[in-house]
Tab-separated table of N, CA and C and ligand atoms in Angstrom:
chain	number	residue	atom	x	y	z
A	1	MET	N	-46.848	2.809	-82.860
A	1	MET	CA	-48.583	2.760	-82.947
A	1	MET	C	-48.502	2.443	-84.401
A	2	ALA	N	-49.275	1.759	-85.001
A	2	ALA	CA	-49.808	1.061	-85.929
A	2	ALA	C	-51.430	1.271	-86.015
A	3	ARG	N	-51.715	1.527	-87.643
A	3	ARG	CA	-52.851	1.289	-87.941
A	3	ARG	C	-52.443	-0.145	-88.844
A	4	LEU	N	-53.870	-1.027	-88.022
A	4	LEU	CA	-53.996	-2.245	-89.032
A	4	LEU	C	-54.907	-2.225	-89.857
A	5	ASN	N	-54.404	-3.198	-90.995
A	5	ASN	CA	-55.522	-3.605	-92.129
A	5	ASN	C	-56.590	-4.770	-91.730
A	6	VAL	N	-57.884	-3.997	-91.979
A	6	VAL	CA	-59.159	-4.833	-91.539
A	6	VAL	C	-59.567	-5.716	-92.972
A	7	LEU	N	-59.509	-6.701	-92.469
A	7	LEU	CA	-59.908	-8.005	-93.622
A	7	LEU	C	-61.354	-7.618	-93.644
A	8	HIS	N	-61.952	-7.894	-95.258
A	8	HIS	CA	-63.366	-7.933	-95.417
A	8	HIS	C	-63.727	-8.983	-96.024
A	9	PHE	N	-65.244	-9.394	-95.506
A	9	PHE	CA	-66.562	-10.705	-96.013
A	9	PHE	C	-65.948	-10.427	-97.281
A	10	PRO	N	-65.829	-11.190	-98.424
A	10	PRO	CA	-65.796	-12.677	-97.908
A	10	PRO	C	-64.139	-13.411	-97.591
A	11	ASP	N	-63.803	-12.503	-97.193
A	11	ASP	CA	-61.955	-13.055	-97.280
A	11	ASP	C	-61.933	-14.581	-95.888
A	12	ASP	N	-61.236	-15.111	-96.728
A	12	ASP	CA	-61.067	-17.084	-95.977
A	12	ASP	C	-60.933	-16.339	-94.582
A	13	ARG	N	-59.358	-15.577	-94.300
A	13	ARG	CA	-58.985	-15.726	-92.778
A	13	ARG	C	-59.976	-15.097	-92.103
A	14	LEU	N	-61.048	-14.402	-92.475
A	14	LEU	CA	-62.133	-14.168	-90.852
A	14	LEU	C	-62.755	-15.556	-90.530
A	15	ARG	N	-62.684	-16.810	-91.044
A	15	ARG	CA	-63.069	-18.141	-90.764
A	15	ARG	C	-61.943	-18.692	-89.762
A	16	LYS	N	-60.729	-18.355	-89.866
A	16	LYS	CA	-59.712	-19.115	-89.362
A	16	LYS	C	-60.212	-18.748	-87.296
A	17	LYS	N	-60.213	-19.581	-86.503
A	17	LYS	CA	-60.184	-19.843	-84.926
A	17	LYS	C	-59.540	-19.570	-84.402
A	18	ALA	N	-59.410	-18.378	-83.704
A	18	ALA	CA	-57.973	-18.080	-82.894
A	18	ALA	C	-57.853	-18.790	-81.755
A	19	LEU	N	-56.492	-18.978	-81.557
A	19	LEU	CA	-55.850	-19.639	-80.265
A	19	LEU	C	-55.619	-18.970	-79.233
A	20	ALA	N	-55.799	-19.613	-77.638
A	20	ALA	CA	-55.829	-19.254	-76.656
A	20	ALA	C	-54.594	-18.280	-76.166
A	21	VAL	N	-54.366	-17.170	-75.925
A	21	VAL	CA	-53.058	-16.429	-75.501
A	21	VAL	C	-52.743	-16.998	-74.590
A	22	GLU	N	-51.267	-17.612	-74.433
A	22	GLU	CA	-50.870	-18.442	-73.551
A	22	GLU	C	-50.102	-17.385	-71.917
A	23	THR	N	-49.195	-16.590	-72.793
A	23	THR	CA	-48.659	-15.322	-72.185
A	23	THR	C	-48.742	-14.260	-72.678
A	24	ILE	N	-49.357	-12.935	-71.293
A	24	ILE	CA	-49.265	-11.778	-71.985
A	24	ILE	C	-47.856	-10.968	-72.280
A	25	ASN	N	-47.389	-10.972	-73.429
A	25	ASN	CA	-46.155	-10.373	-73.352
A	25	ASN	C	-46.566	-9.246	-74.079
A	26	ASP	N	-45.230	-8.261	-74.368
A	26	ASP	CA	-45.284	-6.904	-75.271
A	26	ASP	C	-45.945	-6.936	-76.516
A	27	GLU	N	-45.467	-8.125	-76.879
A	27	GLU	CA	-46.159	-8.531	-78.413
A	27	GLU	C	-47.471	-8.592	-77.745
A	28	ILE	N	-48.636	-8.790	-77.133
A	28	ILE	CA	-50.079	-8.954	-76.652
A	28	ILE	C	-49.901	-7.684	-76.710
A	29	ARG	N	-49.089	-6.992	-75.996
A	29	ARG	CA	-49.632	-5.235	-75.656
A	29	ARG	C	-49.778	-4.405	-76.420
A	30	ILE	N	-48.506	-4.739	-77.561
A	30	ILE	CA	-48.330	-3.522	-79.080
A	30	ILE	C	-49.700	-4.233	-80.090
A	31	LEU	N	-49.980	-5.806	-79.719
A	31	LEU	CA	-51.345	-5.971	-80.484
A	31	LEU	C	-52.386	-5.355	-80.362
A	32	ALA	N	-52.577	-5.455	-78.912
A	32	ALA	CA	-53.635	-4.440	-78.040
A	32	ALA	C	-53.693	-3.064	-77.856
A	33	LYS	N	-52.762	-2.296	-78.348
A	33	LYS	CA	-52.365	-1.123	-78.544
A	33	LYS	C	-52.524	-0.663	-80.389
A	34	ASP	N	-52.233	-1.509	-80.934
A	34	ASP	CA	-52.428	-1.379	-82.393
A	34	ASP	C	-54.182	-1.367	-82.399
A	35	MET	N	-54.858	-2.475	-82.463
A	35	MET	CA	-56.006	-2.861	-82.378
A	35	MET	C	-56.829	-1.493	-82.109
A	36	LEU	N	-56.738	-0.870	-81.002
A	36	LEU	CA	-57.119	0.272	-80.181
A	36	LEU	C	-57.306	1.419	-81.211
A	37	GLU	N	-56.106	1.433	-81.581
A	37	GLU	CA	-55.865	2.505	-82.724
A	37	GLU	C	-56.798	2.804	-83.789
A	38	THR	N	-56.580	0.876	-84.275
A	38	THR	CA	-57.409	0.629	-85.558
A	38	THR	C	-59.186	0.854	-85.644
A	39	MET	N	-59.381	0.646	-84.446
A	39	MET	CA	-60.860	0.435	-84.085
A	39	MET	C	-61.432	1.935	-83.778
A	40	TYR	N	-60.692	2.735	-82.952
A	40	TYR	CA	-61.282	3.955	-83.092
A	40	TYR	C	-60.861	4.990	-84.554
A	41	ASP	N	-59.674	4.761	-85.002
A	41	ASP	CA	-59.934	5.153	-86.304
A	41	ASP	C	-60.620	4.863	-87.452
A	42	GLU	N	-61.631	3.330	-87.239
A	42	GLU	CA	-62.481	3.215	-88.320
A	42	GLU	C	-64.021	3.101	-88.133
A	43	GLY	N	-63.605	3.747	-86.410
A	43	GLY	CA	-64.973	4.372	-85.655
A	43	GLY	C	-66.203	3.195	-85.244
A	44	GLY	N	-65.300	2.188	-85.244
A	44	GLY	CA	-66.210	1.398	-84.389
A	44	GLY	C	-66.171	1.054	-83.071
A	45	ILE	N	-66.971	0.104	-82.134
A	45	ILE	CA	-67.111	-0.355	-80.929
A	45	ILE	C	-66.182	-1.063	-80.314
A	46	GLY	N	-65.571	-1.994	-80.990
A	46	GLY	CA	-65.241	-3.289	-80.913
A	46	GLY	C	-64.392	-3.923	-81.834
A	47	LEU	N	-63.457	-4.604	-81.778
A	47	LEU	CA	-62.636	-5.340	-82.627
A	47	LEU	C	-61.662	-6.484	-82.448
A	48	ALA	N	-61.870	-7.604	-83.266
A	48	ALA	CA	-61.054	-8.556	-82.768
A	48	ALA	C	-59.825	-8.712	-83.874
A	49	ALA	N	-59.178	-9.537	-83.015
A	49	ALA	CA	-57.924	-10.066	-83.455
A	49	ALA	C	-58.029	-10.310	-85.056
A	50	THR	N	-58.573	-11.280	-85.071
A	50	THR	CA	-59.065	-12.042	-86.085
A	50	THR	C	-59.282	-11.164	-87.627
A	51	GLN	N	-60.097	-10.235	-87.281
A	51	GLN	CA	-60.185	-9.309	-88.391
A	51	GLN	C	-59.137	-8.223	-88.940
A	52	VAL	N	-57.381	-8.483	-88.244
A	52	VAL	CA	-56.652	-8.272	-88.642
A	52	VAL	C	-55.685	-9.008	-88.625
A	53	ASN	N	-56.230	-10.159	-88.570
A	53	ASN	CA	-55.625	-11.525	-89.576
A	53	ASN	C	-54.367	-11.645	-88.806
A	54	VAL	N	-54.671	-11.879	-87.441
A	54	VAL	CA	-53.926	-12.500	-86.393
A	54	VAL	C	-54.789	-12.960	-85.245
A	55	GLN	N	-54.022	-14.401	-85.596
A	55	GLN	CA	-55.339	-15.702	-84.805
A	55	GLN	C	-54.833	-16.223	-83.167
A	56	LYS	N	-55.257	-14.784	-82.640
A	56	LYS	CA	-55.185	-15.262	-81.140
A	56	LYS	C	-56.314	-14.578	-80.597
A	57	ARG	N	-56.431	-15.052	-79.163
A	57	ARG	CA	-57.869	-14.577	-78.851
A	57	ARG	C	-57.649	-13.203	-78.014
A	58	VAL	N	-57.531	-12.181	-78.585
A	58	VAL	CA	-57.276	-10.904	-77.928
A	58	VAL	C	-58.889	-9.906	-78.719
A	59	ALA	N	-59.770	-9.120	-78.122
A	59	ALA	CA	-60.488	-8.415	-78.485
A	59	ALA	C	-60.556	-6.893	-78.064
A	60	VAL	N	-60.451	-6.216	-78.849
A	60	VAL	CA	-60.854	-4.577	-77.879
A	60	VAL	C	-62.215	-4.109	-77.887
A	61	MET	N	-62.595	-3.533	-77.155
A	61	MET	CA	-63.545	-2.287	-77.105
A	61	MET	C	-63.641	-1.068	-76.488
A	62	ASP	N	-64.591	-0.406	-76.844
A	62	ASP	CA	-64.525	1.319	-76.274
A	62	ASP	C	-66.134	1.054	-76.064
A	63	LEU	N	-67.338	1.267	-75.395
A	63	LEU	CA	-68.756	1.824	-75.489
A	63	LEU	C	-68.404	3.259	-74.765
A	64	SER	N	-67.784	3.984	-74.418
A	64	SER	CA	-68.312	4.836	-73.601
A	64	SER	C	-68.315	6.535	-74.917
A	65	GLU	N	-68.913	7.281	-74.330
A	65	GLU	CA	-69.399	8.299	-75.098
A	65	GLU	C	-68.160	9.033	-75.898
A	66	GLY	N	-67.012	9.454	-74.827
A	66	GLY	CA	-66.110	9.819	-74.792
A	66	GLY	C	-64.898	9.172	-75.975
A	67	LYS	N	-65.059	8.370	-75.532
A	67	LYS	CA	-64.036	7.270	-76.248
A	67	LYS	C	-62.483	7.338	-75.499
A	68	ASP	N	-62.902	7.088	-74.130
A	68	ASP	CA	-61.907	7.550	-73.668
A	68	ASP	C	-61.635	5.861	-72.284
A	69	ASN	N	-62.625	4.898	-73.046
A	69	ASN	CA	-62.576	3.804	-71.916
A	69	ASN	C	-62.094	2.896	-72.875
A	70	PRO	N	-60.917	2.461	-73.144
A	70	PRO	CA	-60.781	1.486	-74.023
A	70	PRO	C	-60.649	-0.007	-73.152
A	71	VAL	N	-61.057	-0.937	-73.418
A	71	VAL	CA	-60.864	-2.415	-72.765
A	71	VAL	C	-60.148	-3.006	-73.944
A	72	VAL	N	-59.139	-4.193	-73.396
A	72	VAL	CA	-58.142	-5.147	-73.904
A	72	VAL	C	-59.074	-6.222	-73.431
A	73	LEU	N	-59.715	-7.493	-74.013
A	73	LEU	CA	-59.964	-9.012	-73.463
A	73	LEU	C	-59.394	-9.823	-74.028
A	74	VAL	N	-58.023	-10.799	-73.181
A	74	VAL	CA	-57.552	-11.734	-73.823
A	74	VAL	C	-58.732	-13.003	-73.135
A	75	ASN	N	-58.573	-13.410	-73.897
A	75	ASN	CA	-58.633	-15.299	-74.105
A	75	ASN	C	-60.548	-14.925	-72.789
A	76	PRO	N	-61.432	-13.715	-74.013
A	76	PRO	CA	-62.136	-14.078	-73.922
A	76	PRO	C	-63.790	-15.243	-73.387
A	77	GLU	N	-64.384	-15.297	-72.410
A	77	GLU	CA	-65.485	-16.367	-72.276
A	77	GLU	C	-66.690	-15.577	-72.214
A	78	ILE	N	-67.667	-16.433	-72.741
A	78	ILE	CA	-68.905	-16.202	-71.852
A	78	ILE	C	-69.392	-17.007	-71.205
A	79	THR	N	-69.924	-17.412	-69.505
A	79	THR	CA	-70.236	-17.929	-68.287
A	79	THR	C	-71.148	-18.718	-68.338
A	80	CYS	N	-72.413	-17.392	-68.585
A	80	CYS	CA	-73.476	-17.819	-68.634
A	80	CYS	C	-74.448	-16.312	-69.667
A	81	THR	N	-75.456	-17.441	-69.408
A	81	THR	CA	-76.286	-16.231	-70.261
A	81	THR	C	-77.857	-15.946	-69.693
A	82	GLU	N	-79.065	-15.385	-70.576
A	82	GLU	CA	-80.563	-15.335	-69.838
A	82	GLU	C	-80.963	-14.314	-70.779
A	83	GLY	N	-81.671	-14.945	-71.645
A	83	GLY	CA	-82.510	-14.234	-72.211
A	83	GLY	C	-82.359	-13.959	-74.227
A	84	THR	N	-83.073	-13.660	-74.172
A	84	THR	CA	-82.847	-13.083	-76.016
A	84	THR	C	-83.345	-11.782	-75.993
A	85	ARG	N	-82.486	-10.805	-76.947
A	85	ARG	CA	-83.051	-9.644	-77.919
A	85	ARG	C	-82.641	-9.571	-79.329
A	86	GLU	N	-82.946	-8.656	-79.943
A	86	GLU	CA	-82.844	-8.634	-81.318
A	86	GLU	C	-82.243	-7.224	-81.348
A	87	MET	N	-81.116	-6.990	-82.036
A	87	MET	CA	-80.442	-5.524	-81.619
A	87	MET	C	-79.846	-5.488	-83.270
A	88	GLN	N	-80.137	-4.707	-83.762
A	88	GLN	CA	-79.211	-4.057	-85.040
A	88	GLN	C	-77.225	-4.035	-85.235
A	89	GLU	N	-77.065	-4.923	-85.430
A	89	GLU	CA	-75.655	-5.142	-85.867
A	89	GLU	C	-75.084	-4.381	-86.842
A	90	GLY	N	-73.742	-3.848	-86.690
A	90	GLY	CA	-72.572	-3.571	-88.129
A	90	GLY	C	-71.589	-4.342	-87.673
A	91	CYS	N	-69.968	-4.529	-88.699
A	91	CYS	CA	-68.783	-4.702	-88.764
A	91	CYS	C	-68.340	-4.002	-89.380
A	92	LEU	N	-67.547	-4.087	-89.059
A	92	LEU	CA	-66.087	-3.431	-89.546
A	92	LEU	C	-65.536	-3.964	-90.953
A	93	SER	N	-65.618	-5.603	-90.600
A	93	SER	CA	-65.446	-6.564	-91.608
A	93	SER	C	-66.698	-6.654	-93.408
A	94	VAL	N	-67.476	-5.930	-92.387
A	94	VAL	CA	-68.831	-5.880	-93.499
A	94	VAL	C	-69.441	-4.787	-94.018
A	95	PRO	N	-68.706	-3.795	-94.407
A	95	PRO	CA	-69.309	-2.327	-94.525
A	95	PRO	C	-70.115	-2.044	-95.337
A	96	ASP	N	-70.527	-1.019	-94.613
A	96	ASP	CA	-72.254	0.065	-95.105
A	96	ASP	C	-73.534	-1.385	-95.143
A	97	TYR	N	-73.322	-2.231	-93.976
A	97	TYR	CA	-74.820	-3.539	-93.710
A	97	TYR	C	-74.519	-3.504	-92.779
A	98	PHE	N	-76.304	-3.457	-91.864
A	98	PHE	CA	-76.711	-3.649	-91.097
A	98	PHE	C	-77.859	-4.418	-90.845
A	99	ASP	N	-77.705	-5.200	-89.848
A	99	ASP	CA	-79.281	-5.974	-89.664
A	99	ASP	C	-79.360	-6.432	-88.708
A	100	THR	N	-80.395	-6.960	-88.153
A	100	THR	CA	-80.833	-7.349	-86.850
A	100	THR	C	-80.606	-8.618	-86.480
A	101	VAL	N	-79.802	-9.191	-85.423
A	101	VAL	CA	-79.239	-10.281	-84.627
A	101	VAL	C	-79.983	-10.509	-83.780
A	102	GLU	N	-80.343	-11.865	-83.173
A	102	GLU	CA	-80.588	-12.583	-82.101
A	102	GLU	C	-79.574	-12.520	-81.009
A	103	ARG	N	-79.546	-12.024	-79.768
A	103	ARG	CA	-78.321	-12.486	-79.154
A	103	ARG	C	-78.939	-12.592	-77.343
A	104	ALA	N	-78.049	-13.800	-76.809
A	104	ALA	CA	-78.154	-13.265	-75.626
A	104	ALA	C	-78.409	-11.878	-74.785
A	105	GLU	N	-79.208	-11.687	-74.399
A	105	GLU	CA	-79.975	-10.327	-73.581
A	105	GLU	C	-78.647	-9.869	-72.389
A	106	TRP	N	-78.439	-10.849	-71.757
A	106	TRP	CA	-77.452	-10.413	-70.482
A	106	TRP	C	-76.712	-11.737	-70.536
A	107	ILE	N	-75.150	-11.495	-70.356
A	107	ILE	CA	-74.373	-12.460	-70.215
A	107	ILE	C	-73.261	-11.733	-68.998
A	108	ARG	N	-73.060	-13.022	-68.101
A	108	ARG	CA	-71.802	-13.206	-67.296
A	108	ARG	C	-70.971	-13.753	-68.567
A	109	TYR	N	-69.530	-13.115	-67.932
A	109	TYR	CA	-68.378	-13.328	-69.121
A	109	TYR	C	-67.298	-13.082	-67.796
A	110	GLN	N	-66.078	-13.580	-68.932
A	110	GLN	CA	-64.235	-13.527	-68.239
A	110	GLN	C	-63.704	-12.986	-68.834
A	111	TYR	N	-62.200	-12.473	-68.760
A	111	TYR	CA	-61.443	-12.341	-69.596
A	111	TYR	C	-60.351	-11.994	-68.917
A	112	LEU	N	-59.040	-12.128	-69.613
A	112	LEU	CA	-58.164	-11.565	-68.415
A	112	LEU	C	-57.303	-10.396	-68.805
A	113	ASP	N	-57.289	-9.491	-68.238
A	113	ASP	CA	-56.428	-8.073	-68.832
A	113	ASP	C	-55.349	-8.209	-68.878
A	114	LEU	N	-54.310	-7.591	-69.561
A	114	LEU	CA	-53.614	-6.915	-69.984
A	114	LEU	C	-52.454	-7.049	-68.390
A	115	ASP	N	-52.699	-7.215	-67.633
A	115	ASP	CA	-51.449	-7.517	-66.220
A	115	ASP	C	-52.146	-8.674	-66.333
A	116	GLY	N	-52.727	-10.057	-66.587
A	116	GLY	CA	-53.089	-11.138	-66.641
A	116	GLY	C	-53.841	-11.193	-65.774
A	117	ASP	N	-54.639	-10.397	-64.968
A	117	ASP	CA	-55.755	-10.625	-64.361
A	117	ASP	C	-56.930	-10.841	-64.688
A	118	LEU	N	-57.311	-12.327	-63.433
A	118	LEU	CA	-58.665	-12.477	-64.257
A	118	LEU	C	-60.054	-11.856	-63.659
A	119	ILE	N	-60.705	-10.664	-65.242
A	119	ILE	CA	-62.113	-10.337	-64.857
A	119	ILE	C	-62.980	-11.180	-64.941
A	120	GLU	N	-64.042	-10.995	-63.827
A	120	GLU	CA	-65.448	-11.683	-64.213
A	120	GLU	C	-66.265	-10.453	-63.920
A	121	SER	N	-67.110	-10.373	-64.919
A	121	SER	CA	-68.211	-9.643	-64.784
A	121	SER	C	-69.373	-9.340	-65.590
A	122	GLU	N	-70.913	-8.909	-65.447
A	122	GLU	CA	-72.132	-9.394	-65.950
A	122	GLU	C	-72.407	-7.863	-66.916
A	123	THR	N	-73.054	-8.124	-67.920
A	123	THR	CA	-73.213	-7.091	-68.405
A	123	THR	C	-74.443	-7.202	-69.686
A	124	ASP	N	-75.274	-5.868	-70.176
A	124	ASP	CA	-76.029	-6.463	-71.073
A	124	ASP	C	-76.414	-5.193	-71.678
A	125	GLY	N	-77.468	-5.162	-72.803
A	125	GLY	CA	-77.409	-4.194	-73.654
A	125	GLY	C	-76.222	-4.405	-74.778
A	126	LEU	N	-75.983	-2.865	-75.353
A	126	LEU	CA	-74.813	-2.682	-76.649
A	126	LEU	C	-73.603	-3.547	-76.219
A	127	GLN	N	-73.315	-3.253	-74.644
A	127	GLN	CA	-71.859	-4.049	-74.481
A	127	GLN	C	-72.411	-5.438	-74.807
A	128	ALA	N	-73.344	-6.217	-73.747
A	128	ALA	CA	-73.389	-7.584	-74.780
A	128	ALA	C	-73.527	-8.113	-75.586
A	129	VAL	N	-73.647	-7.467	-76.241
A	129	VAL	CA	-74.475	-7.986	-77.809
A	129	VAL	C	-72.240	-7.692	-78.328
A	130	CYS	N	-71.682	-6.678	-78.021
A	130	CYS	CA	-70.406	-6.567	-78.604
A	130	CYS	C	-69.837	-7.580	-78.246
A	131	ILE	N	-69.879	-8.016	-76.931
A	131	ILE	CA	-69.111	-9.236	-76.760
A	131	ILE	C	-68.879	-10.473	-77.173
A	132	GLN	N	-70.360	-10.986	-77.476
A	132	GLN	CA	-71.055	-11.650	-78.214
A	132	GLN	C	-70.668	-11.725	-79.656
A	133	HIS	N	-70.417	-10.726	-80.382
A	133	HIS	CA	-69.693	-10.211	-81.729
A	133	HIS	C	-68.546	-10.588	-81.817
A	134	GLU	N	-67.662	-10.373	-80.560
A	134	GLU	CA	-66.103	-10.654	-80.405
A	134	GLU	C	-65.615	-11.659	-80.334
A	135	ILE	N	-66.665	-12.382	-79.654
A	135	ILE	CA	-66.155	-13.767	-79.246
A	135	ILE	C	-66.433	-14.920	-80.513
A	136	ASP	N	-67.635	-14.407	-81.379
A	136	ASP	CA	-68.294	-15.017	-82.665
A	136	ASP	C	-66.841	-14.645	-83.826
A	137	HIS	N	-66.300	-13.580	-83.514
A	137	HIS	CA	-64.877	-13.791	-84.315
A	137	HIS	C	-63.763	-14.281	-84.072
A	138	LEU	N	-63.623	-14.731	-83.159
A	138	LEU	CA	-62.558	-15.355	-82.815
A	138	LEU	C	-62.846	-16.670	-82.847
A	139	ASP	N	-64.170	-17.164	-82.861
A	139	ASP	CA	-64.504	-18.478	-83.471
A	139	ASP	C	-64.940	-18.453	-85.093
A	140	GLY	N	-64.386	-17.332	-85.632
A	140	GLY	CA	-64.373	-17.687	-87.110
A	140	GLY	C	-65.670	-17.380	-87.805
A	141	LYS	N	-67.037	-16.303	-86.695
A	141	LYS	CA	-68.149	-16.510	-86.768
A	141	LYS	C	-68.313	-15.048	-87.408
A	142	LEU	N	-69.289	-14.938	-88.439
A	142	LEU	CA	-69.670	-13.523	-88.159
A	142	LEU	C	-71.329	-12.985	-88.024
A	143	PHE	N	-71.653	-11.480	-87.915
A	143	PHE	CA	-73.285	-12.005	-87.627
A	143	PHE	C	-73.681	-12.040	-88.743
A	144	ILE	N	-73.409	-11.690	-90.006
A	144	ILE	CA	-74.523	-12.601	-91.063
A	144	ILE	C	-74.349	-13.617	-91.227
A	145	ASP	N	-73.867	-14.929	-90.369
A	145	ASP	CA	-73.920	-15.831	-90.649
A	145	ASP	C	-75.460	-16.012	-90.323
A	146	TYR	N	-75.896	-15.057	-89.573
A	146	TYR	CA	-77.322	-15.734	-88.503
A	146	TYR	C	-78.736	-15.400	-89.626
A	147	LEU	N	-78.271	-14.293	-90.698
A	147	LEU	CA	-79.126	-13.584	-91.069
A	147	LEU	C	-80.238	-14.895	-91.881
A	148	SER	N	-81.597	-14.587	-92.442
A	148	SER	CA	-82.007	-15.451	-93.352
A	148	SER	C	-81.360	-16.105	-94.735
A	149	PRO	N	-81.471	-17.015	-95.183
A	149	PRO	CA	-81.080	-17.243	-96.756
A	149	PRO	C	-81.623	-16.557	-97.498
A	150	LEU	N	-82.282	-15.799	-97.730
A	150	LEU	CA	-82.905	-14.806	-98.174
A	150	LEU	C	-82.223	-13.350	-97.853
A	151	LYS	N	-81.683	-12.757	-96.832
A	151	LYS	CA	-80.887	-11.691	-96.568
A	151	LYS	C	-79.368	-12.257	-96.974
A	152	ARG	N	-78.932	-13.400	-96.649
A	152	ARG	CA	-77.727	-13.309	-97.082
A	152	ARG	C	-77.568	-13.049	-98.972
A	153	GLN	N	-78.653	-14.067	-99.424
A	153	GLN	CA	-78.099	-13.884	-100.942
A	153	GLN	C	-78.171	-11.872	-101.438
A	154	ARG	N	-79.378	-11.681	-100.811
A	154	ARG	CA	-79.877	-10.189	-101.172
A	154	ARG	C	-77.957	-9.412	-100.993
A	155	LEU	N	-77.331	-9.541	-99.538
A	155	LEU	CA	-76.180	-9.136	-99.557
A	155	LEU	C	-75.123	-9.483	-100.450
A	156	ARG	N	-74.875	-10.611	-100.983
A	156	ARG	CA	-73.999	-11.680	-102.063
A	156	ARG	C	-74.393	-10.781	-102.940
A	157	LYS	N	-75.339	-10.777	-103.696
A	157	LYS	CA	-75.631	-9.404	-105.074
A	157	LYS	C	-75.513	-8.407	-104.734
A	158	LYS	N	-75.673	-7.811	-103.563
A	158	LYS	CA	-75.175	-6.592	-103.532
A	158	LYS	C	-73.491	-6.371	-103.315
A	159	LEU	N	-72.712	-6.872	-102.983
A	159	LEU	CA	-71.491	-7.367	-102.822
A	159	LEU	C	-70.876	-7.430	-104.325
A	160	ASP	N	-71.499	-8.339	-104.682
A	160	ASP	CA	-70.871	-8.707	-106.216
A	160	ASP	C	-71.146	-7.898	-107.091
A	161	LYS	N	-72.200	-6.885	-107.059
A	161	LYS	CA	-72.364	-5.783	-107.997
A	161	LYS	C	-71.528	-4.294	-107.716
A	162	GLN	N	-70.993	-4.436	-106.187
A	162	GLN	CA	-70.184	-3.119	-105.942
A	162	GLN	C	-68.835	-3.823	-106.005
A	163	GLU	N	-68.144	-5.194	-106.316
A	163	GLU	CA	-66.965	-5.556	-106.612
A	163	GLU	C	-67.045	-5.269	-108.292
A	164	LYS	N	-67.981	-5.574	-109.102
A	164	LYS	CA	-68.285	-5.334	-110.891
A	164	LYS	C	-67.716	-3.508	-110.649
A	165	LEU	N	-68.151	-3.234	-110.068
A	165	LEU	CA	-68.332	-1.583	-110.218
A	165	LEU	C	-66.918	-1.223	-109.775
A	166	GLN	N	-66.162	-1.849	-108.729
A	166	GLN	CA	-64.782	-1.503	-108.795
A	166	GLN	C	-63.732	-1.869	-109.423
A	167	SER	N	-64.064	-3.304	-109.828
A	167	SER	CA	-63.270	-3.566	-111.310
A	167	SER	C	-63.331	-2.606	-112.632
A	168	ARG	N	-64.626	-2.369	-112.656
A	168	ARG	CA	-64.450	-1.069	-113.585
A	168	ARG	C	-63.665	0.093	-113.546
A	169	ILE	N	-63.593	0.505	-112.406
A	169	ILE	CA	-62.926	1.516	-111.921
A	169	ILE	C	-61.415	1.487	-112.204
A	170	LEU	N	-61.230	0.604	-111.158
A	170	LEU	CA	-59.863	0.168	-111.619
A	170	LEU	C	-58.855	-0.059	-112.762
B	1	GNR	O1	-68.344	-0.869	-84.381
B	1	GNR	C1	-69.211	-1.691	-84.009
B	1	GNR	N1	-70.587	-1.833	-84.060
B	1	GNR	C2	-71.096	-2.601	-83.260
B	1	GNR	C3	-72.776	-2.578	-83.445
B	1	GNR	C4	-73.340	-3.418	-83.257
B	1	GNR	C5	-72.971	-4.430	-83.186
B	1	GNR	C6	-71.460	-5.019	-82.695
B	1	GNR	C7	-70.735	-4.408	-83.111
B	1	GNR	S1	-69.148	-4.056	-83.597
B	1	GNR	C8	-68.949	-3.371	-84.472
B	1	GNR	C9	-67.402	-3.432	-84.470
B	1	GNR	C10	-66.939	-4.562	-85.113
B	1	GNR	O2	-67.136	-5.365	-86.388
B	1	GNR	N2	-66.504	-5.305	-84.252
B	1	GNR	O3	-66.206	-6.443	-84.609
B	2	NI	NI1	-67.230	-7.299	-86.506
């Protein structure tokens, strides 16, 4: 098991588009295990391979209270949506920033599990938001891309300030 390094915005590698997994082999199983360990370690409810600099369509999540329900999604896709809703989001790749984003309220989705079986399901609430957030990562998209120009500008200023502070410390 290994804890992986999570890339932070504005790293260009977060913008790469992940490629579909052709075969589910040990490499993918080890990646999924390491991603779960990293997600639990960082206190997230989801993690996409793009965030750990792997360009493969793999995401993990666990929305259970006891953090005992790991789910691995290979080649996840949203096949149908209904409604919209706003929810507060955060991202392990954009530390210490939270903001509301409009997403589909209800989704039907499918993915391959680690046995290669096609799973089809539907969900809403935080799980629906999380799946949309993770698939966005696999397409090189971040939740802050949906913010208004003013909010993005504010976020940039905050990050610039942090960077300057950091370079004074180092
Ligand atoms: O831990 C996370 N919490 C979260 C909260 C609201 C909407 C989406 C998320 S996903 C995020 C972990 C993460 O960055 N996944 O890519
Ligand atoms: Ni994220």
